[in-house]
Tab-separated table of C-alpha atoms (C1' of nucleotides) in Angstrom:
chain	number	residue	atom	x	y	z
A	23	UNK	CA	9.662	12.382	24.260
A	24	UNK	CA	9.392	10.566	21.020
A	25	UNK	CA	8.843	12.335	17.766
A	26	UNK	CA	8.069	11.446	14.224
A	27	UNK	CA	8.890	7.780	14.477
A	28	UNK	CA	7.281	7.489	11.117
A	29	UNK	CA	7.159	4.133	9.472
A	30	UNK	CA	7.520	2.433	12.808
A	31	UNK	CA	4.368	0.838	14.076
A	32	UNK	CA	1.315	2.652	12.893
A	33	UNK	CA	-1.095	1.071	10.477
A	34	UNK	CA	-3.332	2.270	7.693
A	35	UNK	CA	-6.154	2.095	10.188
A	36	UNK	CA	-4.325	4.419	12.585
A	37	UNK	CA	-4.187	7.033	9.872
A	38	UNK	CA	-7.789	6.544	8.880
A	39	UNK	CA	-8.706	7.089	12.509
A	40	UNK	CA	-6.614	10.246	12.696
A	41	UNK	CA	-8.642	11.704	9.847
A	42	UNK	CA	-11.768	10.696	11.716
A	43	UNK	CA	-10.538	12.399	14.880
A	44	UNK	CA	-9.775	15.496	12.876
A	45	UNK	CA	-13.266	15.784	11.493
A	46	UNK	CA	-14.823	15.253	14.888
A	47	UNK	CA	-12.483	17.637	16.656
A	48	UNK	CA	-13.651	20.336	14.264
A	49	UNK	CA	-17.231	19.624	15.270
A	50	UNK	CA	-16.251	19.742	18.937
A	51	UNK	CA	-14.464	23.028	18.428
A	52	UNK	CA	-17.575	24.525	16.823
A	53	UNK	CA	-19.486	23.580	19.947
A	54	UNK	CA	-17.084	25.777	21.886
A	55	UNK	CA	-15.327	22.996	23.776
A	56	UNK	CA	-11.679	23.896	24.319
A	57	UNK	CA	-10.264	20.883	26.136
A	58	UNK	CA	-11.300	17.253	25.819
A	59	UNK	CA	-10.090	13.939	27.249
A	60	UNK	CA	-9.456	10.777	25.248
A	61	UNK	CA	-12.284	9.231	27.176
A	62	UNK	CA	-14.852	11.843	26.197
A	63	UNK	CA	-13.986	12.138	22.547
A	64	UNK	CA	-13.873	8.429	21.878
A	65	UNK	CA	-17.319	7.865	23.289
A	66	UNK	CA	-18.654	9.398	20.085
A	67	UNK	CA	-16.425	7.396	17.788
A	68	UNK	CA	-16.488	3.651	18.521
A	69	UNK	CA	-12.798	3.811	19.427
A	70	UNK	CA	-11.241	3.025	22.811
A	71	UNK	CA	-9.472	5.804	24.736
A	72	UNK	CA	-6.193	3.887	24.721
A	73	UNK	CA	-6.372	3.471	20.986
A	74	UNK	CA	-6.892	7.173	20.537
A	75	UNK	CA	-3.865	7.899	22.722
A	76	UNK	CA	-1.787	5.227	20.989
A	77	UNK	CA	-2.642	6.575	17.537
A	78	UNK	CA	-1.430	10.010	18.569
A	79	UNK	CA	1.628	8.674	20.364
A	80	UNK	CA	3.119	7.545	17.063
A	81	UNK	CA	3.573	11.189	16.166
A	82	UNK	CA	4.309	12.989	19.409
A	83	UNK	CA	2.846	14.118	22.704
A	84	UNK	CA	-0.113	16.386	22.244
A	85	UNK	CA	-1.984	16.166	25.528
A	86	UNK	CA	-1.476	17.355	29.091
A	87	UNK	CA	-1.442	14.690	31.774
A	88	UNK	CA	-4.246	15.077	34.242
A	89	UNK	CA	-6.004	17.486	31.888
A	90	UNK	CA	-6.647	16.286	28.360
A	91	UNK	CA	-6.139	17.715	24.877
A	92	UNK	CA	-6.483	21.309	23.745
A	93	UNK	CA	-8.938	20.983	20.886
A	94	UNK	CA	-7.608	23.764	18.649
A	95	UNK	CA	-4.016	22.665	19.145
A	96	UNK	CA	-4.795	19.036	18.446
A	97	UNK	CA	-6.609	19.973	15.228
A	98	UNK	CA	-3.505	21.858	14.087
A	99	UNK	CA	-1.227	18.968	14.938
A	100	UNK	CA	-3.322	16.256	13.273
A	101	UNK	CA	-3.635	18.464	10.213
A	102	UNK	CA	0.147	18.631	10.095
A	103	UNK	CA	0.427	14.866	10.453
A	104	UNK	CA	-2.043	13.930	7.753
A	105	UNK	CA	-1.099	16.914	5.663
A	106	UNK	CA	-4.468	18.547	5.256
A	107	UNK	CA	-3.128	21.975	6.197
A	108	UNK	CA	-1.970	22.285	2.589
A	109	UNK	CA	-4.118	22.024	-0.539
A	110	UNK	CA	-3.778	18.779	-2.368
A	111	UNK	CA	-4.708	18.349	-6.017
A	112	UNK	CA	-6.131	15.124	-7.324
A	113	UNK	CA	-7.566	13.799	-10.577
A	114	UNK	CA	-10.831	12.023	-11.271
A	115	UNK	CA	-11.112	9.544	-14.117
A	116	UNK	CA	-14.546	8.433	-15.288
A	117	UNK	CA	-17.433	10.846	-15.053
A	118	UNK	CA	-20.375	8.484	-14.963
A	119	UNK	CA	-23.004	8.793	-12.269
A	120	UNK	CA	-20.591	7.898	-9.521
A	121	UNK	CA	-17.854	10.147	-10.877
A	122	UNK	CA	-20.336	12.988	-11.069
A	123	UNK	CA	-21.321	12.416	-7.464
A	124	UNK	CA	-17.673	12.409	-6.390
A	125	UNK	CA	-17.023	15.622	-8.304
A	126	UNK	CA	-19.751	17.313	-6.314
A	127	UNK	CA	-18.840	15.723	-2.987
A	128	UNK	CA	-18.337	18.411	-0.343
A	129	UNK	CA	-16.534	16.070	2.035
A	130	UNK	CA	-13.261	16.415	0.157
A	131	UNK	CA	-12.929	20.145	0.644
A	132	UNK	CA	-12.942	19.691	4.424
A	133	UNK	CA	-9.606	17.983	3.983
A	134	UNK	CA	-8.396	20.612	1.509
A	135	UNK	CA	-8.592	18.107	-1.309
A	136	UNK	CA	-9.271	19.677	-4.701
A	137	UNK	CA	-10.237	17.855	-7.845
A	138	UNK	CA	-7.963	19.551	-10.327
A	139	UNK	CA	-8.519	17.448	-13.451
A	140	UNK	CA	-11.405	15.324	-14.691
A	141	UNK	CA	-11.251	12.813	-17.528
A	142	UNK	CA	-13.808	10.904	-19.521
A	143	UNK	CA	-13.846	9.075	-22.820
A	144	UNK	CA	-17.358	10.128	-23.839
A	145	UNK	CA	-17.094	12.731	-26.596
A	146	UNK	CA	-20.409	14.259	-25.573
A	147	UNK	CA	-18.939	15.146	-22.199
A	148	UNK	CA	-15.457	16.248	-23.231
A	149	UNK	CA	-14.998	20.004	-23.329
A	150	UNK	CA	-18.020	20.697	-21.141
A	151	UNK	CA	-17.644	22.315	-17.763
A	152	UNK	CA	-18.984	20.663	-14.639
A	153	UNK	CA	-18.600	21.989	-11.108
A	154	UNK	CA	-16.345	24.667	-12.538
A	155	UNK	CA	-13.905	22.260	-14.112
A	156	UNK	CA	-13.478	21.270	-17.746
A	157	UNK	CA	-13.874	17.624	-18.680
A	158	UNK	CA	-10.823	16.426	-20.551
A	159	UNK	CA	-10.355	13.541	-22.953
A	160	UNK	CA	-8.732	10.425	-21.556
A	161	UNK	CA	-6.285	10.746	-24.459
A	162	UNK	CA	-4.732	13.771	-22.783
A	163	UNK	CA	-4.514	12.073	-19.389
A	164	UNK	CA	-0.771	11.446	-19.350
A	165	UNK	CA	0.064	14.948	-20.459
A	166	UNK	CA	-2.175	16.732	-17.966
A	167	UNK	CA	-1.306	14.526	-15.001
A	168	UNK	CA	2.352	15.201	-15.607
A	169	UNK	CA	1.844	18.905	-16.214
A	170	UNK	CA	-0.113	19.345	-12.997
A	171	UNK	CA	2.188	17.007	-11.066
A	172	UNK	CA	-0.822	15.102	-9.770
A	173	UNK	CA	0.082	12.285	-7.367
A	174	UNK	CA	-3.330	10.946	-6.352
A	175	UNK	CA	-6.279	9.958	-8.510
A	176	UNK	CA	-9.759	8.503	-8.221
A	177	UNK	CA	-10.818	5.838	-10.698
A	178	UNK	CA	-14.574	5.667	-11.243
A	179	UNK	CA	-14.570	4.121	-14.699
A	180	UNK	CA	-16.237	0.916	-15.846
A	181	UNK	CA	-14.273	-2.117	-14.609
A	182	UNK	CA	-13.073	-3.128	-18.078
A	183	UNK	CA	-10.869	-0.081	-18.502
A	184	UNK	CA	-9.793	0.480	-14.886
A	185	UNK	CA	-6.536	-1.474	-15.132
A	186	UNK	CA	-5.505	0.377	-18.252
A	187	UNK	CA	-6.302	3.743	-16.689
A	188	UNK	CA	-4.364	2.774	-13.572
A	189	UNK	CA	-1.320	1.984	-15.670
A	190	UNK	CA	-1.512	5.292	-17.499
A	191	UNK	CA	-1.857	7.146	-14.216
A	192	UNK	CA	1.100	5.377	-12.608
A	193	UNK	CA	3.106	5.932	-15.742
A	194	UNK	CA	2.477	9.653	-15.406
A	195	UNK	CA	3.610	9.874	-11.805
A	196	UNK	CA	0.519	9.002	-9.766
A	197	UNK	CA	1.414	7.205	-6.509
A	198	UNK	CA	-1.972	6.719	-4.893
A	199	UNK	CA	-5.288	5.534	-6.336
A	200	UNK	CA	-8.740	5.447	-4.817
A	201	UNK	CA	-10.441	2.774	-6.874
A	202	UNK	CA	-14.211	2.506	-7.191
A	203	UNK	CA	-14.135	0.072	-10.092
A	204	UNK	CA	-14.993	-3.465	-8.990
A	205	UNK	CA	-11.701	-5.029	-10.044
A	206	UNK	CA	-8.447	-5.789	-8.293
A	207	UNK	CA	-5.836	-3.498	-9.796
A	208	UNK	CA	-2.376	-4.926	-10.369
A	209	UNK	CA	0.144	-2.246	-9.468
A	210	UNK	CA	3.803	-2.063	-8.399
A	211	UNK	CA	4.619	-2.303	-4.686
A	212	UNK	CA	5.381	1.386	-4.314
A	213	UNK	CA	1.876	2.431	-5.401
A	214	UNK	CA	-0.898	2.787	-2.821
A	215	UNK	CA	-4.348	1.597	-3.788
A	216	UNK	CA	-7.447	1.907	-1.688
A	217	UNK	CA	-10.498	0.044	-2.926
A	218	UNK	CA	-14.094	1.010	-2.339
A	219	UNK	CA	-16.055	-1.975	-3.504
A	220	UNK	CA	-19.697	-1.287	-2.819
A	221	UNK	CA	-21.007	-4.564	-4.140
A	222	UNK	CA	-18.747	-6.644	-1.895
A	223	UNK	CA	-19.374	-4.331	1.015
A	224	UNK	CA	-23.116	-4.654	0.773
A	225	UNK	CA	-23.039	-8.363	0.088
A	226	UNK	CA	-20.908	-9.108	3.136
A	227	UNK	CA	-23.197	-6.916	5.233
A	228	UNK	CA	-26.148	-8.978	4.045
A	229	UNK	CA	-24.277	-12.125	5.008
A	230	UNK	CA	-23.975	-11.013	8.610
A	231	UNK	CA	-27.576	-9.896	8.775
A	232	UNK	CA	-28.643	-13.330	7.565
A	233	UNK	CA	-26.383	-15.042	10.080
A	234	UNK	CA	-27.985	-13.175	12.927
A	235	UNK	CA	-31.485	-14.062	11.608
B	7	UNK	CA	-14.659	-33.081	7.479
B	8	UNK	CA	-15.843	-29.911	9.103
B	9	UNK	CA	-19.007	-28.195	8.111
B	10	UNK	CA	-20.802	-24.997	8.819
B	11	UNK	CA	-18.803	-24.013	11.853
B	12	UNK	CA	-20.436	-20.652	11.520
B	13	UNK	CA	-19.586	-18.029	14.083
B	14	UNK	CA	-16.351	-19.790	14.882
B	15	UNK	CA	-13.275	-18.147	13.467
B	16	UNK	CA	-14.000	-16.283	10.300
B	17	UNK	CA	-13.849	-12.521	10.184
B	18	UNK	CA	-15.631	-9.785	8.303
B	19	UNK	CA	-12.668	-9.721	5.965
B	20	UNK	CA	-13.052	-13.422	5.215
B	21	UNK	CA	-16.579	-12.775	4.018
B	22	UNK	CA	-15.584	-9.751	1.997
B	23	UNK	CA	-12.981	-11.896	0.306
B	24	UNK	CA	-15.517	-14.616	-0.422
B	25	UNK	CA	-17.605	-12.083	-2.319
B	26	UNK	CA	-14.471	-11.059	-4.164
B	27	UNK	CA	-13.707	-14.671	-5.056
B	28	UNK	CA	-17.248	-15.081	-6.274
B	29	UNK	CA	-17.041	-12.183	-8.675
B	30	UNK	CA	-13.718	-13.330	-10.045
B	31	UNK	CA	-14.771	-16.943	-10.363
B	32	UNK	CA	-17.602	-15.775	-12.588
B	33	UNK	CA	-15.087	-14.018	-14.797
B	34	UNK	CA	-12.927	-17.130	-14.884
B	35	UNK	CA	-15.922	-19.259	-15.797
B	36	UNK	CA	-16.736	-16.950	-18.691
B	37	UNK	CA	-13.218	-17.508	-19.973
B	38	UNK	CA	-14.065	-21.198	-20.192
B	39	UNK	CA	-11.765	-22.336	-17.383
B	40	UNK	CA	-13.331	-25.276	-15.561
B	41	UNK	CA	-10.813	-26.080	-12.846
B	42	UNK	CA	-8.497	-23.703	-10.990
B	43	UNK	CA	-6.006	-23.996	-8.137
B	44	UNK	CA	-5.813	-21.665	-5.148
B	45	UNK	CA	-2.430	-20.619	-6.431
B	46	UNK	CA	-3.668	-19.526	-9.855
B	47	UNK	CA	-6.778	-17.681	-8.755
B	48	UNK	CA	-5.110	-15.729	-5.983
B	49	UNK	CA	-2.448	-14.389	-8.307
B	50	UNK	CA	-5.114	-12.076	-9.667
B	51	UNK	CA	-6.423	-10.998	-6.300
B	52	UNK	CA	-3.666	-9.887	-3.939
B	53	UNK	CA	-4.541	-12.750	-1.622
B	54	UNK	CA	-2.287	-15.643	-0.610
B	55	UNK	CA	-3.243	-19.178	-1.631
B	56	UNK	CA	-3.397	-20.329	1.984
B	57	UNK	CA	-5.732	-17.510	2.860
B	58	UNK	CA	-8.028	-18.471	0.024
B	59	UNK	CA	-8.069	-22.070	1.234
B	60	UNK	CA	-8.544	-21.005	4.856
B	61	UNK	CA	-11.459	-18.721	3.970
B	62	UNK	CA	-13.209	-21.604	2.260
B	63	UNK	CA	-12.323	-24.094	4.992
B	64	UNK	CA	-14.562	-22.262	7.439
B	65	UNK	CA	-17.532	-23.476	5.426
B	66	UNK	CA	-16.579	-26.872	4.066
B	67	UNK	CA	-14.317	-28.737	1.643
B	68	UNK	CA	-14.855	-27.606	-1.912
B	69	UNK	CA	-11.668	-28.639	-3.701
B	70	UNK	CA	-10.035	-31.859	-4.850
B	71	UNK	CA	-6.538	-32.562	-3.486
B	72	UNK	CA	-3.958	-32.689	-6.170
B	73	UNK	CA	-6.372	-31.076	-8.623
B	74	UNK	CA	-7.920	-27.780	-7.563
B	75	UNK	CA	-11.424	-26.347	-7.519
B	76	UNK	CA	-14.212	-26.901	-10.026
B	77	UNK	CA	-15.107	-23.341	-10.976
B	78	UNK	CA	-18.840	-23.800	-11.550
B	79	UNK	CA	-19.226	-25.835	-8.371
B	80	UNK	CA	-17.300	-23.332	-6.281
B	81	UNK	CA	-19.431	-20.465	-7.606
B	82	UNK	CA	-22.537	-22.341	-6.500
B	83	UNK	CA	-21.123	-23.067	-3.082
B	84	UNK	CA	-19.913	-19.538	-2.369
B	85	UNK	CA	-23.254	-18.193	-3.535
B	86	UNK	CA	-24.909	-20.462	-0.982
B	87	UNK	CA	-22.535	-19.264	1.728
B	88	UNK	CA	-22.956	-15.553	1.159
B	89	UNK	CA	-26.558	-15.967	0.161
B	90	UNK	CA	-26.493	-14.346	-3.247
B	91	UNK	CA	-28.399	-17.227	-4.828
B	92	UNK	CA	-31.562	-15.595	-3.538
B	93	UNK	CA	-32.787	-12.051	-4.267
B	94	UNK	CA	-32.292	-9.628	-1.448
B	95	UNK	CA	-34.259	-6.397	-1.126
B	96	UNK	CA	-32.738	-3.289	0.336
B	97	UNK	CA	-33.690	0.353	0.826
B	98	UNK	CA	-31.866	3.525	-0.141
B	99	UNK	CA	-32.312	6.693	1.889
B	100	UNK	CA	-31.117	9.995	0.433
B	101	UNK	CA	-31.294	10.518	-3.289
B	102	UNK	CA	-28.670	13.200	-3.781
B	103	UNK	CA	-25.949	12.783	-6.362
B	104	UNK	CA	-24.396	9.859	-4.550
B	105	UNK	CA	-27.745	8.216	-3.895
B	106	UNK	CA	-28.609	8.608	-7.556
B	107	UNK	CA	-25.350	6.962	-8.535
B	108	UNK	CA	-25.993	4.079	-6.154
B	109	UNK	CA	-29.509	3.620	-7.516
B	110	UNK	CA	-28.039	3.144	-10.976
B	111	UNK	CA	-25.114	1.015	-9.855
B	112	UNK	CA	-25.029	-2.227	-11.831
B	113	UNK	CA	-22.652	-3.910	-9.408
B	114	UNK	CA	-25.446	-4.719	-6.974
B	115	UNK	CA	-27.435	-6.837	-9.396
B	116	UNK	CA	-24.483	-9.214	-9.804
B	117	UNK	CA	-25.088	-10.169	-6.189
B	118	UNK	CA	-28.865	-10.297	-6.700
B	119	UNK	CA	-29.295	-7.207	-4.578
B	120	UNK	CA	-32.366	-5.156	-5.495
B	121	UNK	CA	-33.142	-1.673	-4.336
B	122	UNK	CA	-36.773	-2.045	-3.433
B	123	UNK	CA	-37.522	1.306	-1.800
B	124	UNK	CA	-36.031	4.788	-2.167
B	125	UNK	CA	-36.605	7.687	0.187
B	126	UNK	CA	-35.878	11.396	0.063
B	127	UNK	CA	-37.124	14.443	1.901
B	128	UNK	CA	-37.113	16.763	-1.128
B	129	UNK	CA	-40.715	17.380	-2.192
B	130	UNK	CA	-39.622	17.983	-5.756
B	131	UNK	CA	-38.340	14.423	-5.961
B	132	UNK	CA	-41.054	12.604	-4.051
B	133	UNK	CA	-43.521	10.781	-6.280
B	134	UNK	CA	-41.235	10.787	-9.300
B	135	UNK	CA	-39.945	7.560	-10.783
B	136	UNK	CA	-36.244	6.950	-11.179
B	137	UNK	CA	-34.682	3.748	-12.449
B	138	UNK	CA	-38.133	2.235	-12.420
B	139	UNK	CA	-38.779	2.907	-8.763
B	140	UNK	CA	-40.900	5.544	-7.109
B	141	UNK	CA	-39.267	7.976	-4.739
B	142	UNK	CA	-41.031	7.949	-1.407
B	143	UNK	CA	-41.207	10.547	1.344
B	144	UNK	CA	-39.006	9.967	4.351
B	145	UNK	CA	-42.199	10.349	6.398
B	146	UNK	CA	-43.374	7.000	5.118
B	147	UNK	CA	-40.069	5.270	5.791
B	148	UNK	CA	-41.116	3.303	8.866
B	149	UNK	CA	-44.311	2.088	7.269
B	150	UNK	CA	-42.728	0.946	4.003
B	151	UNK	CA	-39.656	-0.658	5.566
B	152	UNK	CA	-41.906	-2.709	7.807
B	153	UNK	CA	-44.345	-3.557	5.048
B	154	UNK	CA	-41.579	-4.773	2.741
B	155	UNK	CA	-39.713	-6.473	5.604
B	156	UNK	CA	-36.499	-4.767	4.528
B	157	UNK	CA	-33.506	-5.733	6.652
B	158	UNK	CA	-30.652	-3.828	4.977
B	159	UNK	CA	-30.453	-0.181	3.964
B	160	UNK	CA	-28.050	2.302	2.447
B	161	UNK	CA	-27.804	5.766	3.982
B	162	UNK	CA	-26.643	8.435	1.556
B	163	UNK	CA	-28.159	11.444	3.251
B	164	UNK	CA	-26.429	14.597	4.484
B	165	UNK	CA	-24.511	13.894	7.711
B	166	UNK	CA	-26.834	15.970	9.895
B	167	UNK	CA	-29.785	13.653	9.433
B	168	UNK	CA	-27.971	10.309	9.146
B	169	UNK	CA	-28.252	9.381	12.829
B	170	UNK	CA	-31.958	10.105	12.884
B	171	UNK	CA	-32.535	8.068	9.722
B	172	UNK	CA	-30.504	5.200	11.168
B	173	UNK	CA	-32.688	5.163	14.258
B	174	UNK	CA	-35.867	5.128	12.198
B	175	UNK	CA	-34.510	2.291	10.086
B	176	UNK	CA	-33.488	0.198	13.074
B	177	UNK	CA	-36.808	0.904	14.691
B	178	UNK	CA	-38.518	-0.535	11.644
B	179	UNK	CA	-36.547	-3.763	11.617
B	180	UNK	CA	-33.388	-2.950	9.651
B	181	UNK	CA	-30.389	-4.942	10.904
B	182	UNK	CA	-27.642	-3.825	8.528
B	183	UNK	CA	-26.673	-0.360	7.283
B	184	UNK	CA	-24.218	0.684	4.614
B	185	UNK	CA	-23.445	4.246	5.631
B	186	UNK	CA	-22.044	6.800	3.212
B	187	UNK	CA	-22.668	9.786	5.467
B	188	UNK	CA	-19.466	11.052	7.077
B	189	UNK	CA	-20.546	10.491	10.652
B	190	UNK	CA	-20.127	7.691	13.152
B	191	UNK	CA	-23.545	6.179	13.713
B	192	UNK	CA	-24.428	5.111	17.242
B	193	UNK	CA	-26.365	1.867	17.002
B	194	UNK	CA	-27.134	-1.112	19.271
B	195	UNK	CA	-24.675	-4.020	19.323
B	196	UNK	CA	-26.881	-6.296	17.280
B	197	UNK	CA	-26.944	-3.936	14.279
B	198	UNK	CA	-24.258	-4.195	11.593
B	199	UNK	CA	-22.902	-0.986	10.148
B	200	UNK	CA	-20.405	-0.711	7.355
B	201	UNK	CA	-19.001	2.743	6.705
B	202	UNK	CA	-17.769	4.063	3.407
B	203	UNK	CA	-16.075	7.320	4.275
B	204	UNK	CA	-14.595	8.703	1.096
B	205	UNK	CA	-13.062	11.782	2.650
B	206	UNK	CA	-11.127	9.795	5.249
B	207	UNK	CA	-10.196	7.186	2.683
B	208	UNK	CA	-8.723	9.708	0.311
B	209	UNK	CA	-7.028	11.707	3.028
B	210	UNK	CA	-5.268	8.669	4.461
B	211	UNK	CA	-4.196	7.671	0.969
B	212	UNK	CA	-2.665	11.115	0.532
B	213	UNK	CA	-0.839	10.664	3.827
B	214	UNK	CA	0.915	7.538	2.573
B	215	UNK	CA	1.763	9.105	-0.755
B	216	UNK	CA	3.366	12.012	1.079
B	217	UNK	CA	5.280	9.681	3.371
B	218	UNK	CA	6.803	7.917	0.432
B	219	UNK	CA	7.757	11.253	-1.172
C	14	DA	C1'	-6.251	13.128	41.984
C	15	DC	C1'	-6.568	12.963	37.129
C	16	DG	C1'	-5.620	11.743	32.404
C	17	DT	C1'	-1.750	11.033	29.288
C	18	DG	C1'	1.934	8.196	27.236
C	19	DT	C1'	3.703	3.665	26.606
C	20	DG	C1'	5.889	-0.997	27.332
C	21	DA	C1'	3.900	-5.415	27.987
C	22	DA	C1'	0.253	-8.717	27.591
C	23	DC	C1'	-3.177	-10.214	24.842
C	24	DC	C1'	-5.863	-11.552	21.017
C	25	DG	C1'	-7.194	-12.414	16.448
C	26	DA	C1'	-5.938	-12.908	11.769
C	27	DT	C1'	-2.525	-14.513	8.456
C	28	DT	C1'	0.936	-17.558	7.068
C	29	DC	C1'	3.501	-21.773	7.442
C	30	DA	C1'	4.265	-26.380	6.776
C	31	DC	C1'	2.874	-30.754	6.289
C	32	DA	C1'	-0.498	-34.641	6.560
C	33	DG	C1'	-3.916	-36.513	3.580
C	34	DC	C1'	-6.045	-37.739	-0.562
C	35	DA	C1'	-6.756	-37.831	-5.812
D	17	DT	C1'	3.275	-36.038	-7.793
D	18	DG	C1'	0.216	-32.040	-6.966
D	19	DC	C1'	-2.793	-29.351	-4.430
D	20	DT	C1'	-6.072	-29.191	-0.732
D	21	DG	C1'	-7.279	-28.739	4.202
D	22	DT	C1'	-5.767	-27.472	8.652
D	23	DG	C1'	-3.342	-27.379	13.271
D	24	DA	C1'	0.577	-24.795	14.787
D	25	DA	C1'	3.542	-20.875	14.567
D	26	DT	C1'	3.855	-16.261	13.645
D	27	DC	C1'	2.813	-11.582	13.157
D	28	DG	C1'	0.648	-7.226	13.959
D	29	DG	C1'	-2.701	-4.491	15.984
D	30	DT	C1'	-5.493	-3.545	20.229
D	31	DT	C1'	-6.009	-3.325	24.976
D	32	DC	C1'	-4.171	-3.289	29.589
D	33	DA	C1'	-2.146	-1.332	33.405
D	34	DC	C1'	0.678	1.697	35.468
D	35	DA	C1'	4.486	5.200	35.704
D	36	DC	C1'	4.653	9.946	34.966
D	37	DG	C1'	3.687	14.777	34.713
D	38	DT	C1'	0.397	18.522	36.100
DNA sequence: ACGTGTGAACCGATTCACAGCA
DNA sequence: TGCTGTGAATCGGTTCACACGT
């Protein structure tokens, strides 16, 4: 039995898939299914059974040979692995259209992610309350990030200011950034950045569609 | 000299990077820089020089040995490769907060991507004009997608209806889907789907932040 | 017999290192 | 000399195939 060989072999994609499994296991549980095999669950997910098993094997043994996985148990265990059994507070910087959409996005709460602080530079917005949370001035970003010990933030600002915001965030203790601004952020090695670049995404999709005629 | 060995070795990521190069080359051009080496440009992009050169090599020879790349020329050539020298019409299905943000997203126009049709099922929205485009009923999706010969669509609907919408789109000739709904779409092999799953993205980011303490 | 867990084989993408040309 | 273009080497992630436990 191997346990917690963290940092060994698993990739970012393994973890992304774990979160995907988690969401789908919850669906499966709601349907009243109590035990499921790697074969059955992965048919819904565009993942191979062996990849599912391998992803889990990095963190322990959760199944029963000859039987499959107990759905409720596996949900618990994956939650422990990815950490979504505990609330996690994040910040959102830039409350334009996209920021507003992210603030209202229900998908985060499924993972116990709470947007705890929201920042914008527009004086018309500052001080107002949206989705039950007060919009703060970017000027108070450092102070509030530190005070709330926030470690993860979303950047949905215009591209021109994204690098500067990133630096302020990192300076205040943030270790992970989900970046929606279409720029490549320059950050130290110990900071995790995940980019969602919708323009590039769509453009490369169009490329493949053209290729295929 | 090798040319147009399309379908040979390049990956989805190669193409994504090409679109990234394109955007950054435009910035570089604006700064008045006329010639740039793979080494200089990739310093800004978290890409290695050899990867930059390899990505381009799949499509031709665009640089001068001992010199570098002519910025304006390279922009032209990459535009030809990814196809953003010609307007490309897409559809948007689901005009919630996220859909609204996408409709107003300026990043698409840089790649000459135009949202040509917008659909929603909310009767209060149908018939209204937003960002200069009329919101259509989902009931007329098939008809309008066919009529406008739209090949690429964005799904930003609630997860429950995403699969059904995808099927309608594919049925009407759509070959590529950018999916924001947090579900795994089941589609035929010849259809390209790119998923943007913000919940999973953020959750896996949190995982790595936790790991690192 | 059945499905997991996992080392080994495989495969594809990245990086290396150098030949080739300005 | 300097930097590109690219075959070869390397690296890492996925899949295979089977031993193992139930």
